[in-house]
Amino acid sequence: MNRIAFIGGGNMARSLIGGLVRTGTAGAAIAVAEPRADAREALAREFGVGAWADNAEAARGADVLLLAVKPQMMRQVCEGLASTVLAGRPLVISIAAGIRLIQLERWLGGRLPVVRCMPNTPALIGAGATGLVANARVSAPQRAEAEHILGAAGLAVWIDDEAQMDTVTALSGSGPAYFFLLVEALEDAAARQGLPRETARRLAIQTCLGAGRMLGEDGEPPAALRQRVTSPGGTTQAALDAFAAGGFAALVAAAVAAATRRGGELSAQLGD
């Protein structure tokens, strides 16, 4: 059984640990390094994992090392773990936004199998969408292990070109906020038409949930599902015409492009 060490025990690490335990990984095979005593105690109590205050103690002997710390802390954490990691040479997985594969490898001492991934916040409820990219030193079994770990909290999809990770960040990483904004706008619009706000919110949320399930379960492309509910001259057509007149598709494209561009800028700011 592979031993998995998490460096950082925050919300995302907790969601991944919970998913792993639910899908059959023994808590005894998981170690967590977390500086807060109350968080360590909660993780050990809830999942049966080993919990440490010291990063190197948690990482020692691990087959997989999952780095779940803030991007601004990553270099310091990696350099502090370098001797431990070089001794054991585990698969390294980072869930920190903007940190490139070459940066992780360099900070940890070089020539290591490294996977970089971008999960999103619905992973906290087991409904995440994660893009993963690996360097050339990651073996096929290690790719499968990384996919298993991230897949425990939702969908995990491999990306061939690391440069595309900024687009993954713009699409699925930031994407939940776009849907929250849409539901917020639908609620406000319905309230302005006289519908009670609580009723508008409940209907908008359920509509978003139902549409998402249809997209995931029906198998038809989004355009086909849209056409299926759009009668010529009907209410849906009137709404879609208004969206088109307002430049909806172009606005979405501009938003994703802006987020992609900003992802690249943030990555560059973190340096080598």
Short mmCIF file of N, CA and C in Angstrom, two decimals, residues 5-8 13 55 59 64-70 74 77-78 81 85 91-96 99 104 107-108 114-115 117:
data_model
loop_
_atom_site.label_atom_id
_atom_site.label_comp_id
_atom_site.label_asym_id
_atom_site.label_seq_id
_atom_site.Cartn_x
_atom_site.Cartn_y
_atom_site.Cartn_z
N ALA A 5 1.73 11.32 1.98
CA ALA A 5 1.96 12.39 2.96
C ALA A 5 1.43 13.71 2.40
N PHE A 6 0.60 14.37 3.16
CA PHE A 6 0.08 15.69 2.81
C PHE A 6 0.86 16.74 3.60
N ILE A 7 1.38 17.72 2.90
CA ILE A 7 2.00 18.86 3.56
C ILE A 7 0.99 19.99 3.52
N GLY A 8 0.35 20.24 4.65
CA GLY A 8 -0.76 21.17 4.73
C GLY A 8 -2.05 20.41 4.94
N ALA A 13 -6.86 19.79 1.21
CA ALA A 13 -6.24 18.54 1.66
C ALA A 13 -7.25 17.69 2.40
N ASN A 55 7.01 19.08 8.96
CA ASN A 55 6.84 18.62 7.57
C ASN A 55 7.70 17.40 7.25
N ALA A 59 6.67 13.62 5.93
CA ALA A 59 7.09 13.23 4.58
C ALA A 59 8.00 12.01 4.56
N VAL A 64 4.14 9.00 -1.96
CA VAL A 64 3.53 10.15 -2.63
C VAL A 64 3.56 11.32 -1.66
N LEU A 65 4.04 12.46 -2.12
CA LEU A 65 4.08 13.67 -1.30
C LEU A 65 3.18 14.70 -1.95
N LEU A 66 2.10 15.07 -1.30
CA LEU A 66 1.16 16.03 -1.86
C LEU A 66 1.31 17.37 -1.14
N LEU A 67 1.69 18.38 -1.91
CA LEU A 67 1.96 19.71 -1.38
C LEU A 67 0.69 20.54 -1.45
N ALA A 68 0.13 20.86 -0.30
CA ALA A 68 -1.14 21.58 -0.23
C ALA A 68 -0.96 22.84 0.61
N VAL A 69 0.02 23.66 0.21
CA VAL A 69 0.28 24.91 0.91
C VAL A 69 0.07 26.07 -0.06
N LYS A 70 -0.02 27.27 0.46
CA LYS A 70 -0.26 28.45 -0.37
C LYS A 70 0.93 28.68 -1.31
N MET A 74 5.31 28.07 -0.96
CA MET A 74 5.77 26.82 -1.57
C MET A 74 7.29 26.71 -1.63
N VAL A 77 8.74 25.89 1.78
CA VAL A 77 8.36 24.53 2.20
C VAL A 77 9.17 23.50 1.42
N CYS A 78 9.28 23.68 0.10
CA CYS A 78 10.02 22.72 -0.72
C CYS A 78 11.50 22.66 -0.32
N LEU A 81 12.11 20.69 2.65
CA LEU A 81 11.87 19.26 2.50
C LEU A 81 12.87 18.59 1.55
N VAL A 85 13.06 14.58 0.63
CA VAL A 85 12.49 14.15 -0.64
C VAL A 85 13.55 13.46 -1.50
N LEU A 91 6.75 10.36 -5.55
CA LEU A 91 5.98 11.15 -6.50
C LEU A 91 5.54 12.42 -5.78
N VAL A 92 5.80 13.57 -6.37
CA VAL A 92 5.41 14.85 -5.78
C VAL A 92 4.21 15.40 -6.54
N ILE A 93 3.17 15.76 -5.81
CA ILE A 93 1.97 16.35 -6.40
C ILE A 93 1.75 17.70 -5.74
N SER A 94 1.58 18.73 -6.55
CA SER A 94 1.30 20.07 -6.03
C SER A 94 -0.09 20.51 -6.46
N ILE A 95 -0.85 21.05 -5.51
CA ILE A 95 -2.15 21.63 -5.84
C ILE A 95 -2.13 23.15 -5.72
N ALA A 96 -0.94 23.73 -5.70
CA ALA A 96 -0.81 25.18 -5.57
C ALA A 96 -0.92 25.85 -6.93
N ILE A 99 2.30 27.53 -9.58
CA ILE A 99 3.66 27.03 -9.39
C ILE A 99 3.97 26.02 -10.49
N LEU A 104 9.01 23.56 -8.95
CA LEU A 104 8.90 22.55 -7.89
C LEU A 104 10.13 21.64 -7.89
N TRP A 107 13.26 23.58 -6.58
CA TRP A 107 13.22 23.86 -5.15
C TRP A 107 13.41 22.60 -4.31
N LEU A 108 13.01 21.44 -4.86
CA LEU A 108 13.13 20.18 -4.12
C LEU A 108 14.46 19.47 -4.37
N VAL A 114 7.17 14.81 -10.84
CA VAL A 114 6.31 15.86 -10.29
C VAL A 114 5.03 15.99 -11.12
N VAL A 115 3.92 16.10 -10.43
CA VAL A 115 2.62 16.37 -11.05
C VAL A 115 2.10 17.68 -10.48
N CYS A 117 -1.30 20.12 -10.40
CA CYS A 117 -2.73 20.05 -10.68
C CYS A 117 -3.46 21.27 -10.17
#
